Amino acid sequence: MPVVDEIDHRILNLLAADARMPNNALAAEVGIAPSTCLGRIRALRESGVIRGYHADIDQAALGRPMQAMISVRIQSGARERIGAFLDRIRRRPEVHNVYFLSGANDFLLHVGAADAHMLRDFVVDQLSVHPEIALTETNLIFEHYRGEATGL
Amino acid sequence: MPVVDEIDHRILNLLAADARMPNNALAAEVGIAPSTCLGRIRALRESGVIRGYHADIDQAALGRPMQAMISVRIQSGARERIGAFLDRIRRRPEVHNVYFLSGANDFLLHVGAADAHMLRDFVVDQLSVHPEIALTETNLIFEHYRGEATGL
DNA sequence: ACTGAAATTATGCGAGC
DNA sequence: GCTCGCATAATTTCAGT
């Protein structure tokens, strides 16, 4: 069980805002020596508190200007078989996030696509073909904002 | 409109997977000189293709083991006044993502909380108090997976 | 776009609190 | 046990070519 103190907290917030911030600057900001700061970051990384560092890419520039949120409902009898389905779906390049939820729908898939055609193909070829899937509902994402404080 | 070629594409995928990957390693991986690679990354950053670099933090370690997706529907007459509401809500530390959608519900708020109490307080104090908000529906997030290929 | 030098930054180690 | 300061290694950055 990792112990995260006040200073760790500040380091994490700074890294969530800018993961490429130099260790020196971080150390100065939180008021400890660079080597100490590095040790803390390494411990946080190894204990799993820091899960990784990711660049946030403008999807439109990558040829995927369209994003959608797809609600997926599983057949009530097939809840045990969804593990394999999930593992495959989350590895697809179109899929940005998978939320496994309580409520009437079981999943939310956040996906990117070049156009409506590609989106339709994704729903038909990746989702509807599976007998475990009871229904899907696709909604376009007009805008997507990230939170500021602590990064996910 | 920025031009993103094959090599840029590979750089972006690598940075999406690991934003702290050293510039030299990146350059070697994509087969160009470090200085050239740096120039490309800078251009991508300045043109907005790379929006930022963020550490992915385990929310449980930060004292927010609970996550929820809240569907929000706006009063049909109040669609013009939601800008200010959005600006405020997305700055709250509990809020990880705001999705502005088509369909019956107008927003999806992805939030973190320490417990059910805190979550209830967020819904009541930040959402229900606004007359512009017609209804909210809160669903717990059991699990959240990030996509692998290209980072968002 | 590459090469090589210079500045900046990261890392490991021994000492001190 | 955690922190620091210094020495070394690695990386980034900016010339010139």
GROMACS .gro file of C-alpha atoms (C1' of nucleotides) in nm:
model
  338
    1MET     CA    1   0.000   0.000   0.000
    2PRO     CA    2   0.178   0.314  -0.112
    3VAL     CA    3   0.208   0.612   0.119
    4VAL     CA    4   0.145   0.941  -0.060
    5ASP     CA    5   0.228   1.248   0.146
    6GLU     CA    6   0.169   1.618   0.086
    7ILE     CA    7   0.482   1.660  -0.131
    8ASP     CA    8   0.401   1.354  -0.341
    9HIS     CA    9   0.059   1.500  -0.396
   10ARG     CA   10   0.205   1.821  -0.534
   11ILE     CA   11   0.447   1.631  -0.755
   12LEU     CA   12   0.161   1.424  -0.894
   13ASN     CA   13  -0.048   1.729  -0.970
   14LEU     CA   14   0.242   1.893  -1.150
   15LEU     CA   15   0.315   1.581  -1.354
   16ALA     CA   16  -0.052   1.542  -1.437
   17ALA     CA   17  -0.050   1.894  -1.578
   18ASP     CA   18   0.282   1.854  -1.759
   19ALA     CA   19   0.444   1.513  -1.770
   20ARG     CA   20   0.759   1.648  -1.938
   21MET     CA   21   0.837   1.900  -1.669
   22PRO     CA   22   1.207   1.860  -1.586
   23ASN     CA   23   1.294   1.697  -1.257
   24ASN     CA   24   1.490   2.008  -1.157
   25ALA     CA   25   1.192   2.236  -1.203
   26LEU     CA   26   0.968   1.993  -1.018
   27ALA     CA   27   1.210   1.975  -0.726
   28ALA     CA   28   1.236   2.354  -0.708
   29GLU     CA   29   0.858   2.391  -0.723
   30VAL     CA   30   0.790   2.154  -0.437
   31GLY     CA   31   1.096   2.262  -0.239
   32ILE     CA   32   1.317   1.952  -0.224
   33ALA     CA   33   1.651   1.851  -0.381
   34PRO     CA   34   1.643   1.714  -0.736
   35SER     CA   35   1.778   1.375  -0.636
   36THR     CA   36   1.518   1.344  -0.363
   37CYS     CA   37   1.248   1.440  -0.607
   38LEU     CA   38   1.371   1.180  -0.852
   39GLY     CA   39   1.362   0.914  -0.582
   40ARG     CA   40   1.003   0.999  -0.499
   41ILE     CA   41   0.896   0.992  -0.861
   42ARG     CA   42   1.061   0.657  -0.912
   43ALA     CA   43   0.890   0.515  -0.603
   44LEU     CA   44   0.555   0.650  -0.722
   45ARG     CA   45   0.612   0.496  -1.063
   46GLU     CA   46   0.712   0.158  -0.925
   47SER     CA   47   0.431   0.141  -0.673
   48GLY     CA   48   0.183   0.206  -0.951
   49VAL     CA   49   0.060   0.545  -0.834
   50ILE     CA   50   0.194   0.690  -1.159
   51ARG     CA   51   0.055   0.458  -1.423
   52GLY     CA   52   0.227   0.615  -1.720
   53TYR     CA   53   0.293   0.929  -1.920
   54HIS     CA   54   0.093   1.001  -2.232
   55ALA     CA   55   0.095   1.268  -2.499
   56ASP     CA   56  -0.246   1.417  -2.567
   57ILE     CA   57  -0.283   1.420  -2.945
   58ASP     CA   58  -0.531   1.621  -3.150
   59GLN     CA   59  -0.728   1.343  -3.314
   60ALA     CA   60  -0.836   1.559  -3.606
   61ALA     CA   61  -0.471   1.599  -3.709
   62LEU     CA   62  -0.441   1.219  -3.712
   63GLY     CA   63  -0.726   1.187  -3.957
   64ARG     CA   64  -0.996   1.110  -3.702
   65PRO     CA   65  -1.195   1.431  -3.665
   66MET     CA   66  -1.507   1.249  -3.547
   67GLN     CA   67  -1.556   1.108  -3.200
   68ALA     CA   68  -1.845   0.915  -3.054
   69MET     CA   69  -1.962   0.761  -2.729
   70ILE     CA   70  -2.121   0.422  -2.779
   71SER     CA   71  -2.338   0.272  -2.507
   72VAL     CA   72  -2.331  -0.105  -2.512
   73ARG     CA   73  -2.567  -0.343  -2.338
   74ILE     CA   74  -2.473  -0.707  -2.290
   75GLN     CA   75  -2.721  -0.996  -2.306
   76SER     CA   76  -2.815  -1.072  -1.948
   77GLY     CA   77  -2.699  -1.434  -1.979
   78ALA     CA   78  -2.359  -1.348  -2.127
   79ARG     CA   79  -2.199  -1.142  -1.850
   80GLU     CA   80  -1.924  -1.396  -1.791
   81ARG     CA   81  -1.807  -1.403  -2.150
   82ILE     CA   82  -1.745  -1.031  -2.185
   83GLY     CA   83  -1.388  -1.046  -2.060
   84ALA     CA   84  -1.245  -1.167  -2.389
   85PHE     CA   85  -1.460  -0.924  -2.583
   86LEU     CA   86  -1.333  -0.634  -2.372
   87ASP     CA   87  -0.972  -0.737  -2.411
   88ARG     CA   88  -1.006  -0.733  -2.786
   89ILE     CA   89  -1.211  -0.418  -2.817
   90ARG     CA   90  -0.978  -0.207  -2.606
   91ARG     CA   91  -0.684  -0.291  -2.829
   92ARG     CA   92  -0.848  -0.153  -3.138
   93PRO     CA   93  -0.692   0.174  -3.255
   94GLU     CA   94  -1.027   0.353  -3.278
   95VAL     CA   95  -1.096   0.297  -2.908
   96HIS     CA   96  -0.983   0.574  -2.676
   97ASN     CA   97  -1.156   0.475  -2.355
   98VAL     CA   98  -1.366   0.192  -2.222
   99TYR     CA   99  -1.586   0.260  -1.920
  100PHE     CA  100  -1.739  -0.041  -1.750
  101LEU     CA  101  -2.044   0.093  -1.568
  102SER     CA  102  -2.333   0.020  -1.340
  103GLY     CA  103  -2.681   0.090  -1.471
  104ALA     CA  104  -2.890  -0.011  -1.769
  105ASN     CA  105  -2.593  -0.008  -2.008
  106ASP     CA  106  -2.283  -0.208  -1.932
  107PHE     CA  107  -2.015  -0.019  -2.123
  108LEU     CA  108  -1.939   0.313  -2.271
  109LEU     CA  109  -1.693   0.308  -2.559
  110HIS     CA  110  -1.523   0.633  -2.649
  111VAL     CA  111  -1.408   0.595  -3.009
  112GLY     CA  112  -1.255   0.805  -3.285
  113ALA     CA  113  -1.331   0.781  -3.656
  114ALA     CA  114  -1.251   0.949  -3.985
  115ASP     CA  115  -1.615   0.986  -4.081
  116ALA     CA  116  -1.966   0.850  -4.026
  117HIS     CA  117  -1.896   0.561  -4.256
  118MET     CA  118  -1.603   0.438  -4.051
  119LEU     CA  119  -1.804   0.478  -3.735
  120ARG     CA  120  -2.088   0.272  -3.874
  121ASP     CA  121  -1.843   0.002  -3.981
  122PHE     CA  122  -1.697  -0.010  -3.633
  123VAL     CA  123  -2.037  -0.056  -3.473
  124VAL     CA  124  -2.145  -0.319  -3.723
  125ASP     CA  125  -1.819  -0.514  -3.755
  126GLN     CA  126  -1.687  -0.493  -3.401
  127LEU     CA  127  -2.001  -0.477  -3.192
  128SER     CA  128  -2.321  -0.592  -3.357
  129VAL     CA  129  -2.169  -0.916  -3.485
  130HIS     CA  130  -2.127  -1.045  -3.132
  131PRO     CA  131  -2.421  -1.245  -3.002
  132GLU     CA  132  -2.333  -1.133  -2.648
  133ILE     CA  133  -2.423  -0.776  -2.735
  134ALA     CA  134  -2.788  -0.693  -2.688
  135LEU     CA  135  -2.790  -0.337  -2.817
  136THR     CA  136  -2.574  -0.036  -2.887
  137GLU     CA  137  -2.648   0.334  -2.899
  138THR     CA  138  -2.409   0.574  -3.069
  139ASN     CA  139  -2.391   0.944  -2.982
  140LEU     CA  140  -2.159   1.194  -3.139
  141ILE     CA  141  -1.917   1.385  -2.919
  142PHE     CA  142  -1.936   1.753  -3.009
  143GLU     CA  143  -1.664   1.851  -2.765
  144HIS     CA  144  -1.440   1.686  -2.515
  145TYR     CA  145  -1.268   1.870  -2.231
  146ARG     CA  146  -1.012   1.722  -1.997
  147GLY     CA  147  -1.022   1.810  -1.632
  148GLU     CA  148  -0.737   2.028  -1.510
  149ALA     CA  149  -0.647   1.938  -1.157
  150THR     CA  150  -0.546   1.577  -1.148
  151GLY     CA  151  -0.474   1.390  -1.466
  152LEU     CA  152  -0.641   1.081  -1.593
  153MET     CA  153  -0.360   2.317  -4.122
  154PRO     CA  154  -0.057   2.114  -4.008
  155VAL     CA  155   0.096   1.851  -4.234
  156VAL     CA  156   0.154   1.520  -4.055
  157ASP     CA  157   0.358   1.269  -4.251
  158GLU     CA  158   0.434   0.902  -4.189
  159ILE     CA  159   0.725   0.976  -3.957
  160ASP     CA  160   0.526   1.230  -3.755
  161HIS     CA  161   0.260   0.967  -3.719
  162ARG     CA  162   0.504   0.720  -3.568
  163ILE     CA  163   0.645   0.984  -3.336
  164LEU     CA  164   0.296   1.068  -3.216
  165ASN     CA  165   0.210   0.707  -3.150
  166LEU     CA  166   0.528   0.659  -2.952
  167LEU     CA  167   0.470   0.973  -2.747
  168ALA     CA  168   0.110   0.874  -2.686
  169ALA     CA  169   0.234   0.546  -2.541
  170ASP     CA  170   0.518   0.703  -2.340
  171ALA     CA  171   0.544   1.079  -2.325
  172ARG     CA  172   0.875   1.067  -2.135
  173MET     CA  173   1.054   0.864  -2.398
  174PRO     CA  174   1.388   1.038  -2.460
  175ASN     CA  175   1.424   1.229  -2.783
  176ASN     CA  176   1.726   1.017  -2.883
  177ALA     CA  177   1.537   0.693  -2.842
  178LEU     CA  178   1.249   0.836  -3.042
  179ALA     CA  179   1.481   0.950  -3.318
  180ALA     CA  180   1.649   0.608  -3.335
  181GLU     CA  181   1.312   0.433  -3.341
  182VAL     CA  182   1.178   0.634  -3.632
  183GLY     CA  183   1.513   0.652  -3.810
  184ILE     CA  184   1.605   1.020  -3.808
  185ALA     CA  185   1.866   1.232  -3.629
  186PRO     CA  186   1.784   1.354  -3.276
  187SER     CA  187   1.793   1.719  -3.378
  188THR     CA  188   1.552   1.657  -3.664
  189CYS     CA  189   1.325   1.464  -3.436
  190LEU     CA  190   1.330   1.749  -3.186
  191GLY     CA  191   1.238   1.995  -3.458
  192ARG     CA  192   0.943   1.783  -3.562
  193ILE     CA  193   0.821   1.744  -3.207
  194ARG     CA  194   0.846   2.118  -3.153
  195ALA     CA  195   0.653   2.188  -3.471
  196LEU     CA  196   0.386   1.937  -3.371
  197ARG     CA  197   0.362   2.095  -3.029
  198GLU     CA  198   0.337   2.448  -3.162
  199SER     CA  199   0.086   2.365  -3.431
  200GLY     CA  200  -0.135   2.206  -3.168
  201VAL     CA  201  -0.118   1.848  -3.290
  202ILE     CA  202   0.042   1.760  -2.957
  203ARG     CA  203  -0.187   1.922  -2.703
  204GLY     CA  204   0.013   1.836  -2.395
  205TYR     CA  205   0.181   1.566  -2.189
  206HIS     CA  206   0.003   1.420  -1.890
  207ALA     CA  207   0.088   1.171  -1.619
  208ASP     CA  208  -0.177   0.906  -1.570
  209ILE     CA  209  -0.231   0.886  -1.194
  210ASP     CA  210  -0.399   0.608  -1.001
  211GLN     CA  211  -0.693   0.793  -0.852
  212ALA     CA  212  -0.731   0.549  -0.565
  213ALA     CA  213  -0.386   0.646  -0.441
  214LEU     CA  214  -0.496   1.009  -0.440
  215GLY     CA  215  -0.785   0.932  -0.211
  216ARG     CA  216  -1.048   0.907  -0.483
  217PRO     CA  217  -1.114   0.537  -0.524
  218MET     CA  218  -1.462   0.595  -0.663
  219GLN     CA  219  -1.542   0.711  -1.013
  220ALA     CA  220  -1.872   0.786  -1.176
  221MET     CA  221  -2.020   0.888  -1.508
  222ILE     CA  222  -2.296   1.143  -1.470
  223SER     CA  223  -2.539   1.204  -1.755
  224VAL     CA  224  -2.671   1.558  -1.754
  225ARG     CA  225  -2.969   1.693  -1.943
  226ILE     CA  226  -3.015   2.066  -1.989
  227GLN     CA  227  -3.353   2.242  -1.988
  228SER     CA  228  -3.448   2.281  -2.350
  229GLY     CA  229  -3.478   2.661  -2.317
  230ALA     CA  230  -3.136   2.705  -2.151
  231ARG     CA  231  -2.898   2.575  -2.414
  232GLU     CA  232  -2.734   2.913  -2.464
  233ARG     CA  233  -2.646   2.960  -2.099
  234ILE     CA  234  -2.452   2.638  -2.057
  235GLY     CA  235  -2.118   2.786  -2.162
  236ALA     CA  236  -2.049   2.946  -1.827
  237PHE     CA  237  -2.169   2.639  -1.643
  238LEU     CA  238  -1.933   2.420  -1.844
  239ASP     CA  239  -1.638   2.650  -1.785
  240ARG     CA  240  -1.690   2.628  -1.413
  241ILE     CA  241  -1.764   2.260  -1.390
  242ARG     CA  242  -1.460   2.153  -1.588
  243ARG     CA  243  -1.230   2.337  -1.349
  244ARG     CA  244  -1.347   2.143  -1.049
  245PRO     CA  245  -1.087   1.898  -0.920
  246GLU     CA  246  -1.334   1.607  -0.914
  247VAL     CA  247  -1.398   1.638  -1.288
  248HIS     CA  248  -1.178   1.424  -1.512
  249ASN     CA  249  -1.358   1.455  -1.843
  250VAL     CA  250  -1.650   1.643  -1.987
  251TYR     CA  251  -1.815   1.500  -2.299
  252PHE     CA  252  -2.059   1.724  -2.482
  253LEU     CA  253  -2.283   1.489  -2.678
  254SER     CA  254  -2.564   1.452  -2.923
  255GLY     CA  255  -2.868   1.258  -2.810
  256ALA     CA  256  -3.114   1.269  -2.526
  257ASN     CA  257  -2.851   1.373  -2.271
  258ASP     CA  258  -2.635   1.678  -2.330
  259PHE     CA  259  -2.326   1.598  -2.123
  260LEU     CA  260  -2.140   1.316  -1.969
  261LEU     CA  261  -1.929   1.410  -1.669
  262HIS     CA  262  -1.656   1.171  -1.567
  263VAL     CA  263  -1.583   1.244  -1.201
  264GLY     CA  264  -1.379   1.102  -0.916
  265ALA     CA  265  -1.478   1.093  -0.550
  266ALA     CA  266  -1.359   0.963  -0.217
  267ASP     CA  267  -1.689   0.794  -0.140
  268ALA     CA  268  -2.060   0.790  -0.215
  269HIS     CA  269  -2.115   1.083   0.019
  270MET     CA  270  -1.878   1.306  -0.172
  271LEU     CA  271  -2.033   1.199  -0.499
  272ARG     CA  272  -2.381   1.282  -0.376
  273ASP     CA  273  -2.258   1.622  -0.258
  274PHE     CA  274  -2.109   1.692  -0.599
  275VAL     CA  275  -2.433   1.610  -0.778
  276VAL     CA  276  -2.643   1.813  -0.536
  277ASP     CA  277  -2.415   2.113  -0.487
  278GLN     CA  278  -2.267   2.148  -0.835
  279LEU     CA  279  -2.540   2.018  -1.061
  280SER     CA  280  -2.888   2.003  -0.913
  281VAL     CA  281  -2.873   2.359  -0.780
  282HIS     CA  282  -2.864   2.500  -1.133
  283PRO     CA  283  -3.204   2.576  -1.279
  284GLU     CA  284  -3.062   2.509  -1.627
  285ILE     CA  285  -3.018   2.142  -1.540
  286ALA     CA  286  -3.323   1.930  -1.610
  287LEU     CA  287  -3.199   1.598  -1.476
  288THR     CA  288  -2.890   1.399  -1.389
  289GLU     CA  289  -2.824   1.028  -1.378
  290THR     CA  290  -2.522   0.892  -1.193
  291ASN     CA  291  -2.365   0.558  -1.277
  292LEU     CA  292  -2.064   0.409  -1.104
  293ILE     CA  293  -1.757   0.323  -1.310
  294PHE     CA  294  -1.643  -0.026  -1.216
  295GLU     CA  295  -1.344  -0.015  -1.444
  296HIS     CA  296  -1.181   0.225  -1.684
  297TYR     CA  297  -0.940   0.120  -1.957
  298ARG     CA  298  -0.745   0.353  -2.176
  299GLY     CA  299  -0.701   0.273  -2.542
  300GLU     CA  300  -0.351   0.178  -2.646
  301ALA     CA  301  -0.280   0.297  -2.996
  302THR     CA  302  -0.312   0.671  -2.999
  303GLY     CA  303  -0.333   0.866  -2.684
  304LEU     CA  304  -0.612   1.090  -2.570
  305DA     C1'  305   1.841   1.682  -4.262
  306DC     C1'  306   2.282   1.554  -4.044
  307DT     C1'  307   2.716   1.623  -3.742
  308DG     C1'  308   2.947   1.778  -3.345
  309DA     C1'  309   3.010   2.088  -2.959
  310DA     C1'  310   2.799   2.323  -2.553
  311DA     C1'  311   2.440   2.370  -2.216
  312DT     C1'  312   2.104   2.154  -1.955
  313DT     C1'  313   1.922   1.772  -1.715
  314DA     C1'  314   1.912   1.306  -1.499
  315DT     C1'  315   2.119   0.969  -1.206
  316DG     C1'  316   2.402   0.729  -0.852
  317DC     C1'  317   2.671   0.755  -0.441
  318DG     C1'  318   2.850   0.889   0.002
  319DA     C1'  319   2.763   1.190   0.395
  320DG     C1'  320   2.465   1.427   0.717
  321DC     C1'  321   2.046   1.505   0.969
  322DG     C1'  322   1.488   0.645   0.699
  323DC     C1'  323   1.484   1.031   0.439
  324DT     C1'  324   1.734   1.411   0.252
  325DC     C1'  325   2.103   1.652   0.041
  326DG     C1'  326   2.521   1.789  -0.256
  327DC     C1'  327   2.840   1.660  -0.564
  328DA     C1'  328   3.043   1.392  -0.962
  329DT     C1'  329   2.932   1.152  -1.370
  330DA     C1'  330   2.649   1.008  -1.744
  331DA     C1'  331   2.282   1.101  -2.051
  332DT     C1'  332   2.008   1.410  -2.300
  333DT     C1'  333   1.871   1.833  -2.513
  334DT     C1'  334   1.982   2.218  -2.785
  335DC     C1'  335   2.190   2.509  -3.121
  336DA     C1'  336   2.558   2.614  -3.428
  337DG     C1'  337   2.743   2.532  -3.890
  338DT     C1'  338   2.749   2.232  -4.307
   0.00000   0.00000   0.00000
